Each structure stands twice: as structure tokens, then as C-alpha cells.
Coordinates of C-alpha atoms and ligand atoms in Angstrom, one line a residue:
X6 CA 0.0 0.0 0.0
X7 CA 2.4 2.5 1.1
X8 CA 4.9 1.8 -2.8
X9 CA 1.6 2.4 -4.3
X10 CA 0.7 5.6 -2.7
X11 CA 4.2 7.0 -2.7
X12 CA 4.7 6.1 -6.6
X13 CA 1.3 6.7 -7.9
X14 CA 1.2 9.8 -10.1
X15 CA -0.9 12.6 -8.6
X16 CA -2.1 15.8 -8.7
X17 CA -3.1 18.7 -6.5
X18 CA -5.8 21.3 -7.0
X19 CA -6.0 22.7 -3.1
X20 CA -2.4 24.1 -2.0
X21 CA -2.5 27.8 -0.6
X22 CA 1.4 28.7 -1.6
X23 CA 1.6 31.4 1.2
X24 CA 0.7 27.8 3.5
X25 CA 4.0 26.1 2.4
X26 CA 6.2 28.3 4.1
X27 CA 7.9 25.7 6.5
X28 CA 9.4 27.6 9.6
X29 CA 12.8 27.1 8.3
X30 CA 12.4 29.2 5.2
X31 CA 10.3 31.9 7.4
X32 CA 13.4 32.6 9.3
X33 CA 16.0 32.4 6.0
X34 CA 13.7 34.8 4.4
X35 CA 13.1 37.1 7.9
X36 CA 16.5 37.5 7.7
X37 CA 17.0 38.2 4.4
X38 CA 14.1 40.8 4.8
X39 CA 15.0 42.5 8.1
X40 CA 11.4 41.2 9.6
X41 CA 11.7 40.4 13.3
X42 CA 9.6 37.0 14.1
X43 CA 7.6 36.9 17.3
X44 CA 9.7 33.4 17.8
X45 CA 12.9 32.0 18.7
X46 CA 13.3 29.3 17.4
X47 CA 11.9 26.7 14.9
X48 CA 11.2 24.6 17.8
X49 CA 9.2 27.5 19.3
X50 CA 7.5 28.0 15.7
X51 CA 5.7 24.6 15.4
X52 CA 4.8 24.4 18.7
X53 CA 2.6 27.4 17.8
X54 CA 1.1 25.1 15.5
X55 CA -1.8 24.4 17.9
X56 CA -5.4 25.4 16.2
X57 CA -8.8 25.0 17.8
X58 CA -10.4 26.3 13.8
X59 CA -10.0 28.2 11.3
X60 CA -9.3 31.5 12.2
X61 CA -6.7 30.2 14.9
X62 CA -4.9 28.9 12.4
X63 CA -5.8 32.3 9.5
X64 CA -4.0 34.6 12.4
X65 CA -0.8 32.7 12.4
X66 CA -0.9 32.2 8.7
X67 CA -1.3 36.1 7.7
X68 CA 1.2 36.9 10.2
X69 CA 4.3 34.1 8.5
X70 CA 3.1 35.8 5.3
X71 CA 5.0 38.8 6.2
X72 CA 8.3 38.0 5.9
X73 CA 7.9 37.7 2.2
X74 CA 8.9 40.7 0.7
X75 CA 10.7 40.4 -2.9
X76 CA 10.2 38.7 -6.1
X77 CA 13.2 35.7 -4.9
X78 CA 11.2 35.4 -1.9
X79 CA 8.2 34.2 -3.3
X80 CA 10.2 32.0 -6.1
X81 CA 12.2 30.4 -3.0
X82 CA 8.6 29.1 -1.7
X83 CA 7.1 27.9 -4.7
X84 CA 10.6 26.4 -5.7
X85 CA 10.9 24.7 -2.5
X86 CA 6.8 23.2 -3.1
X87 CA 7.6 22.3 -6.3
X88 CA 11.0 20.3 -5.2
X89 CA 8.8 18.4 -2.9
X90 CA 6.2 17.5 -5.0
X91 CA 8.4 16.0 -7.6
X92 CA 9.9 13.4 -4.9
X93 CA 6.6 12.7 -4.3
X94 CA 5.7 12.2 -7.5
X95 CA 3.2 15.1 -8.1
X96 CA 2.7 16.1 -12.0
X97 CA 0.2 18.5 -12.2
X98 CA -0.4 20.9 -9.5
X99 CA -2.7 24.3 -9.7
X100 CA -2.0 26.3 -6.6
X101 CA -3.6 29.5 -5.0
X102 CA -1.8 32.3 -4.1
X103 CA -3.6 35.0 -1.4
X104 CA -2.4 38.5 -3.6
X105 CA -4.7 40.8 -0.9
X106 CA -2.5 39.4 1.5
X107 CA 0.7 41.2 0.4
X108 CA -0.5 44.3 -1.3
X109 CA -2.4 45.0 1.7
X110 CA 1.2 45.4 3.7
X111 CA 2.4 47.0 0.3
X112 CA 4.2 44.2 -2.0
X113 CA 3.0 45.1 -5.6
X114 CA 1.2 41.3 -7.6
X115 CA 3.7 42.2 -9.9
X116 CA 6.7 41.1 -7.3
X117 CA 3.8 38.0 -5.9
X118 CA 3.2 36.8 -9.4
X119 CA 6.5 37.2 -10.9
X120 CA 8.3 35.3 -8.0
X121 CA 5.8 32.3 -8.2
X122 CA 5.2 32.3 -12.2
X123 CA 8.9 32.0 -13.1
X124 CA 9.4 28.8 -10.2
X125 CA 6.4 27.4 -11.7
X126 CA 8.2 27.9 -15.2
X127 CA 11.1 26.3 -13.8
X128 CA 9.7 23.5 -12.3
X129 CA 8.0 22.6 -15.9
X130 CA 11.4 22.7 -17.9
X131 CA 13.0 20.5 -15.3
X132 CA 10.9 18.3 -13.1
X133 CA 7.6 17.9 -15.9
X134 CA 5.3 19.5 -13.4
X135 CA 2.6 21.0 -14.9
X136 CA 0.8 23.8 -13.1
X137 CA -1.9 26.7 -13.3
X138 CA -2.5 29.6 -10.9
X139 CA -5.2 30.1 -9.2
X140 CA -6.4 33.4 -7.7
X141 CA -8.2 33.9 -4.7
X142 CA -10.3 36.3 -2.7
X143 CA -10.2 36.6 0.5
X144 CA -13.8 36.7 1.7
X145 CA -13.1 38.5 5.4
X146 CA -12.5 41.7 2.7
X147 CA -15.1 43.3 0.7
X148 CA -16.5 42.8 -2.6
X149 CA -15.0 46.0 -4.0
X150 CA -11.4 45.0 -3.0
X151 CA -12.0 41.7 -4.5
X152 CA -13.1 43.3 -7.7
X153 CA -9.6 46.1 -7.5
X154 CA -7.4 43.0 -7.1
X155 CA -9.1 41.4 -10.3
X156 CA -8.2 44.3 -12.6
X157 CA -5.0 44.8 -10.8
X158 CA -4.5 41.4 -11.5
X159 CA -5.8 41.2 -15.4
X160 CA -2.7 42.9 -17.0
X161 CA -0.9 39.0 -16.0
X162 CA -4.0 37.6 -17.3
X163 CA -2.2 34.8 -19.1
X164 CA -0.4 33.6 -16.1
X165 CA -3.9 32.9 -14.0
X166 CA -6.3 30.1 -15.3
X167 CA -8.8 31.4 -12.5
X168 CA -10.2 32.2 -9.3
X169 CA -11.0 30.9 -6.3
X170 CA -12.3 32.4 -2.6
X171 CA -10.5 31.5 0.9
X172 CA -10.3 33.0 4.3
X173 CA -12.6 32.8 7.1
X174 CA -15.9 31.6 6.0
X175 CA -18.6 31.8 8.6
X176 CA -20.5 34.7 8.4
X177 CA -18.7 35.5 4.3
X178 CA -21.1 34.0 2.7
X179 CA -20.2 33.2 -1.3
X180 CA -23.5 35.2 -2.6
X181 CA -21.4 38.8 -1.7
X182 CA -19.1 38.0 -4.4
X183 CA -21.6 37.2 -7.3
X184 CA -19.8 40.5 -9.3
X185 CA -16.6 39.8 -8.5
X186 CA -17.3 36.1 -9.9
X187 CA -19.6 37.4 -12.8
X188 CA -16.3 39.8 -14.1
X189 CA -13.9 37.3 -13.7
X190 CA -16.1 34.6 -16.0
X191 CA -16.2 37.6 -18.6
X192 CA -12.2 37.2 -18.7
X193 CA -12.4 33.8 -19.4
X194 CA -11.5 32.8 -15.9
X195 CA -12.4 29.1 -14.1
X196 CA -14.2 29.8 -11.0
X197 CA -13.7 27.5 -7.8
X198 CA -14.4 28.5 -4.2
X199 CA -14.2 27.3 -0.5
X200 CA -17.1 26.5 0.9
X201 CA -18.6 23.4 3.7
X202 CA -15.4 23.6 5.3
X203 CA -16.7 25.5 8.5
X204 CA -19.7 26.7 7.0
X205 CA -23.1 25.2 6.3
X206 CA -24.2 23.4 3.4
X207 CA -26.1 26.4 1.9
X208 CA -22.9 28.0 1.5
X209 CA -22.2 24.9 -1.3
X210 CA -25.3 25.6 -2.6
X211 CA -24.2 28.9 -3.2
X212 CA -21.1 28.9 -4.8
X213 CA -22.5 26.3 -7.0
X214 CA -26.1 28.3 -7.9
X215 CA -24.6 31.9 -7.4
X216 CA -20.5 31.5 -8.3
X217 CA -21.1 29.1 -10.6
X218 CA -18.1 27.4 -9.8
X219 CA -16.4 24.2 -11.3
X220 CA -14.7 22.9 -8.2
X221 CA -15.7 23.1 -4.7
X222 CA -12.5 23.4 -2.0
X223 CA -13.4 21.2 1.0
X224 CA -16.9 20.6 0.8
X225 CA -17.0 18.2 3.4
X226 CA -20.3 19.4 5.3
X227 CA -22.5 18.5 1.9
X228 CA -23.0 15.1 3.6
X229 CA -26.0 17.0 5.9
X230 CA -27.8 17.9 2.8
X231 CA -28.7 14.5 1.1
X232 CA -30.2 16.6 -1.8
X233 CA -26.9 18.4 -2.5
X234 CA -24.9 15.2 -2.4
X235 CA -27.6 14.0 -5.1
X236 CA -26.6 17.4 -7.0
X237 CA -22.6 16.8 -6.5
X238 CA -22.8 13.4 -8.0
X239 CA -25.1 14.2 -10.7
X240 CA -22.9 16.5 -11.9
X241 CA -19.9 15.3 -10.8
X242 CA -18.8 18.3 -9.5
X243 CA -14.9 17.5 -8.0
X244 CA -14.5 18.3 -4.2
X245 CA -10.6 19.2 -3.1
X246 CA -10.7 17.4 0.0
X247 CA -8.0 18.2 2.8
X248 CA -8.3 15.5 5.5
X249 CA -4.9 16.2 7.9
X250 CA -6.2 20.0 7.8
X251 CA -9.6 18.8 8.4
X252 CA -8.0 17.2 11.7
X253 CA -5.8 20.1 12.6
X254 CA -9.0 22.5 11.8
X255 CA -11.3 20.5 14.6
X256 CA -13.7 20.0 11.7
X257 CA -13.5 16.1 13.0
X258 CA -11.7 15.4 16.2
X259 CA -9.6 12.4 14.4
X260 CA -9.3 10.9 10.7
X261 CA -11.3 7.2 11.5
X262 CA -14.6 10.1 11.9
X263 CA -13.8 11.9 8.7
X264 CA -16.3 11.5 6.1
X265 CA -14.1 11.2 3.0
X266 CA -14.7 7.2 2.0
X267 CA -18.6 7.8 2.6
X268 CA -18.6 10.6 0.3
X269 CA -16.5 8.6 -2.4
X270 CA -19.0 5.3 -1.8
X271 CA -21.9 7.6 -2.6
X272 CA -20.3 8.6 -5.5
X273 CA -18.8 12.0 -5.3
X274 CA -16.0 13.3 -7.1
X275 CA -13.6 13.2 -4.1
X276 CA -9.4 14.4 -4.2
X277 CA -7.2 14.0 -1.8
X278 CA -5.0 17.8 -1.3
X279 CA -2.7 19.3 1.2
X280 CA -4.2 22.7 2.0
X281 CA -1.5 24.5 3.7
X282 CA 1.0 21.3 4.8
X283 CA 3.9 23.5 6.3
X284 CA 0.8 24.1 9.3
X285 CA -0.6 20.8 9.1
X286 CA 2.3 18.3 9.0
X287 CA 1.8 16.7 5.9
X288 CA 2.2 17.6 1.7
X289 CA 0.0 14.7 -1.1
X290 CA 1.7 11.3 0.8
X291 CA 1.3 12.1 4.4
X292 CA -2.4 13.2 3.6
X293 CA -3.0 10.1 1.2
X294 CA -1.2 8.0 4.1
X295 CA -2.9 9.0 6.9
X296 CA -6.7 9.0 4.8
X297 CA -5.7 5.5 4.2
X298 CA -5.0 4.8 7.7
X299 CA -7.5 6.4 9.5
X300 CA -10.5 5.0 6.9
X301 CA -9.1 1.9 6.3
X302 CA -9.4 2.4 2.2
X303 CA -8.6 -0.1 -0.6
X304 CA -6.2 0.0 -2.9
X305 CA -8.7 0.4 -5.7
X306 CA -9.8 3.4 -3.8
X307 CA -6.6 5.4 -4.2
X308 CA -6.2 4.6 -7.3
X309 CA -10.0 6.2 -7.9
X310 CA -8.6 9.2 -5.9
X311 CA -5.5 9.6 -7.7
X312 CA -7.2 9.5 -11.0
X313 CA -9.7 12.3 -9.8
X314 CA -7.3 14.7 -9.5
X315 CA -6.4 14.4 -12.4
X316 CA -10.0 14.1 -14.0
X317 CA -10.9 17.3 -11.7
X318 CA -7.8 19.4 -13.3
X319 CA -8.4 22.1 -15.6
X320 CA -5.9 20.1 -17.7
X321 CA -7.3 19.7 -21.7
X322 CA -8.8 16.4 -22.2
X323 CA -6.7 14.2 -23.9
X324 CA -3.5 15.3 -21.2
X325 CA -6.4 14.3 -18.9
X326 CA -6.6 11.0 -20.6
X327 CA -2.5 10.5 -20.8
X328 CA -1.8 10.5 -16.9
X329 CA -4.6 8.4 -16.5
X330 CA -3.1 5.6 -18.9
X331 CA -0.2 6.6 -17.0
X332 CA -2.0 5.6 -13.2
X333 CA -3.2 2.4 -14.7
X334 CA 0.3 1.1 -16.4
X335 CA 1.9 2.5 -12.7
X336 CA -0.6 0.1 -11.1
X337 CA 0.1 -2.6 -13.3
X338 CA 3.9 -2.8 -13.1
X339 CA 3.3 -3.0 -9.4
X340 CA 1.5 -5.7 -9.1
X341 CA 3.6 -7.4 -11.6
X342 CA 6.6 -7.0 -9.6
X343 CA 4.9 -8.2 -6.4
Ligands
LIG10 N1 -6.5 29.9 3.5 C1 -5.5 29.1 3.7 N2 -6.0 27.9 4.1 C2 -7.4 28.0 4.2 C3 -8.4 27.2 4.5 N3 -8.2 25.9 4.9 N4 -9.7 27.6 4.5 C4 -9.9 28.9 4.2 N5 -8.9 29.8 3.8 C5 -7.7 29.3 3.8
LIG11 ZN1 -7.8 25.9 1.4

């Protein structure tokens, strides 16, 4: 099980780049930068790693987001993802970057996208890795500064393949950003949102009905709405499922009550994703690991999981269709050599 999960080809769709800033690289760069850290040590750093929900865990995020500054910052922690995904064989990854969160403290998107565009570009000429960019929102701000970040944003257009919406999501619901969604559609823009991580089920109805999204990030409360679970596998609308953030979140208090293999039995769309792994101790194998674990899944059931990332990409088709040939010749050389 565990040469199957670590050599399977995958994919992520739900990786928050400002969240893969491991404590190591937030002291390099707060050096670098001249930014003094409210910590000593790296010890001290991820022993502040303790969340009781989300917005435990959004304050101490924002606040690591500071010490990145320049262009070579932001390349240094997309390089440093992309190096880890390709040990772990990851081909295709399409990551959200948080730009309110840096031009609100005064870094330009030009110095954000730059510094992540040209790793990603890297990382394609010499791992393979594909990789889009995803925008997002962040939903604790208003509509209108969702909206300036778009057209700030629009002059890199061909960079971004679309938008997405994160940050604290009680109380944000997704219907105050039905213009902000509407505008980016008009530029061609794919459309996914958060939404049933902490908030209700309506909230998925929502982003669905009102966003018109083609993804929904997390997701995991649609199991208290059977009629939206009909809806989800109808249209087999792909959920980015994180399940060790889940667990570090409190959305369930361990993985043997998380409700990812009922959602896959009853036909959803279900991927497996990291979320923001330098906070919740794991990147694609420790979550596909401890999933397994915890819910006792088959091996037919990764291999289903592995192969809806890929299906759920905004990959074209017949790419699509190649690293899925590639998932089933992986799986049969290893059971050949078993
Ligand atoms: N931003 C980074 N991680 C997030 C999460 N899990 N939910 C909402 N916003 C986020
Ligand atoms: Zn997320």
C-alpha cells in the first residue's frame, strides 16, 4: 500500500502557496528581509502550531506571510513546493496564491506573481510538473477590494487560469461575491471556491447556484444535505478534499470520523490535497497515508482518488486522458513486480 501511494502519479488542486512556508524558510527569508519573528526558534514555531479552527490557524498564517517581501522570496517558496512535489511524484499541480495578503502590507502582484510564475516555469522545464495559478479572494475583505485585485491582476491575465475564494468563512457568505465572480467569468476565468469547510451546506449551494463554480474546496459538510450530495454526483462536480487539515482545523476530532470514503461510496468526485501542509504536517503522501489509515481504504480506492485529481484538473482532455493511462500502467507494473 504505502509503494503504491508514494509512486502513484498525482495531482493537487487545493495548496494555498503562502501555506508552504515551512518555519525554516520563514526565518531564511526574515533575515534576508529584516522582519523580526515573534519566535525564537523553529522549535518554538511549530509548537505554535496548535489550532482549535480556522481563524486560529488564518491569524498565524497572515502573520508568517509577512516576511515575504521580494520577487526571490516568493520564487524560493514555490521552488521549495515544487522540489517536494516532484519526490513525491506530483505532475500536475494548480496552486492558490492569497495576492490581498501582500499588497495590503504593500508588496505590488507584480513582485507576488513574478516570483511564483517564473518557479512554476522552472519547475515545468525540469521536473515535468505541470501547473496553473489560481487566484483567490479573501472573503473576510469586501466585494469591491475583491473586484480592484481582479483588474490589478488582469494585466498578467495569461499567467492565471482562474479564481478561487478563501479566508474565514462563517458569516462571508459566497453570494457577496456574485460581481466579483460574474467579471472574472467575462475574462475567461475558471471559478472555484471554498465552501462546507466551517460553514453550512447552503454555503455549497451557493457557490455552486450563485458562483457558478467548477470545483468546490473542502466541501465536506455536503454530507447534511442529502439533496446536494444528489446534486454533487449528478454533476460530478470534484470536491478538493483536505483531510490532515480537516484534523488540525477540529472539523472532525480524528481521521477514523472523517467523512471522505462515505462521500467517495456515494459517488462524489472526491481528491485528496494538502491545503497548507507546512501548518498541518503533511504535503499529497502524508495526507494520502494518513486517509488511508485512519478509513481503512482499498487499494482500488486510491487509485479512484489519484485518478480524480487528475480528472478534476483544468488540464485539456486528452492530457487528462494520458496520466490516467499513466495511473493504470503504474498500477500494473506493481503488481507485476509483487
Ligand atoms: N486559506 C488558507 N487555508 C485556508 C483554509 N483551509 N480555509 C480557508 N482559507 C484558507
Ligand atoms: Zn484551502
Amino acid at each position: 500500500m504505502e509503494k503504491l501511494i508514494k509512486g502513484i502519479p498525482k495531482a493537487e488542486l487545493h495548496l494555498h502557496i503562502e501555506g508552504s512556508l515551512e518555519p525554516e524558510l520563514m526565518f531564511e527569508l526574515a533575515e534576508r528581509n529584516g522582519v523580526e519573528l515573534p519566535y525564537s526558534s523553529v522549535e518554538e514555531v511549530r509548537q505554535a502550531y496548535q489550532f482549535s479552527d480556522l481563524q486560529s490557524f488564518l491569524d498565524i498564517y497572515y502573520a508568517g506571510a509577512g516576511v515575504l517581501q521580494q520577487t526571490e522570496d516568493f520564487y524560493d517558496l514555490t521552488w521549495a513546493y515544487l522540489e517536494r512535489m516532484h519526490s513525491e511524484h506530483v505532475r500536475h499541480v494548480e496552486i492558490f496564491f492569497d495576492p490581498q495578503t501582500h499588497t495590503d502590507r504593500g508588496i505590488s502582484i507584480n513582485t507576488v506573481i513574478t516570483g511564483i510564475y517564473n518557479a512554476l516555469d522552472d519547475a515545468r522545464e525540469q521536473f515535468g510538473i505541470t501547473s496553473f495559478l489560481i487566484l483567490c479572494f479573501l472573503r473576510h475583505l469586501s466585494e469591491e477590494s475583491a473586484l480592484a485585485t481582479l483588474e490589478a491582476a488582469l494585466p498578467f491575465r495569461d499567467w492565471i487560469e482562474g479564481i478561487g475564494l478563501d479566508s474565514s468563512e462563517v458569516g462571508f457568505p459566497p453570494e457577496n461575491f456574485e460581481r466579483a465572480f460574474a467579471r472574472a467569468a467575462e475574462n475567461g476565468l475558471r471559478k472555484v471556491a471554498h465552501a462546507g469547510e466551517e460553514g453550512p451546506p447552503e454555503y455549497i449551494w451557493q457557490a455552486l447556484d450563485l458562483l457558478g463554480v467548477s470545483r468546490i474546496d473542502h466541501g465536506v459538510r455536503c454530507t447534511e444535505d442529502q439533496k446536494l450530495v444528489q446534486r454533487l454526483v449528478q454533476k460530478q462536480m470534484p470536491l478538493t478534499v483536505c483531510p490532515l487539515s480537516n484534523i488540525k482545523l477540529r472539523v472532525f476530532d480524528k481521521m477514523a470520523d472523517h467523512n471522505l470514503k462515505k462521500m467517495l461510496d456515494q459517488g462524489i468526485r472526491v481528491t485528496i490535497n494538502s491545503d497548507d501542509p507546512a501548518y498541518f504536517g503533511g504535503y499529497m503522501i502524508d495526507n494520502f497515508l494518513a486517509t488511508q489509515k485512519g478509513l481503512n481504504l482499498s487499494e482500488q480506492d486510491i487509485v479512484e482518488i489519484a485518478k480524480n485529481g487528475f480528472r478534476s484538473s483544468f488540464l485539456p482532455q486528452d492530457i487528462i486522458d494520458s496520466h490516467l493511462k499513466s495511473i493504470d500502467e503504474f498500477v500494473l507494473q506493481q503488481r507485476n513486480s509483487s
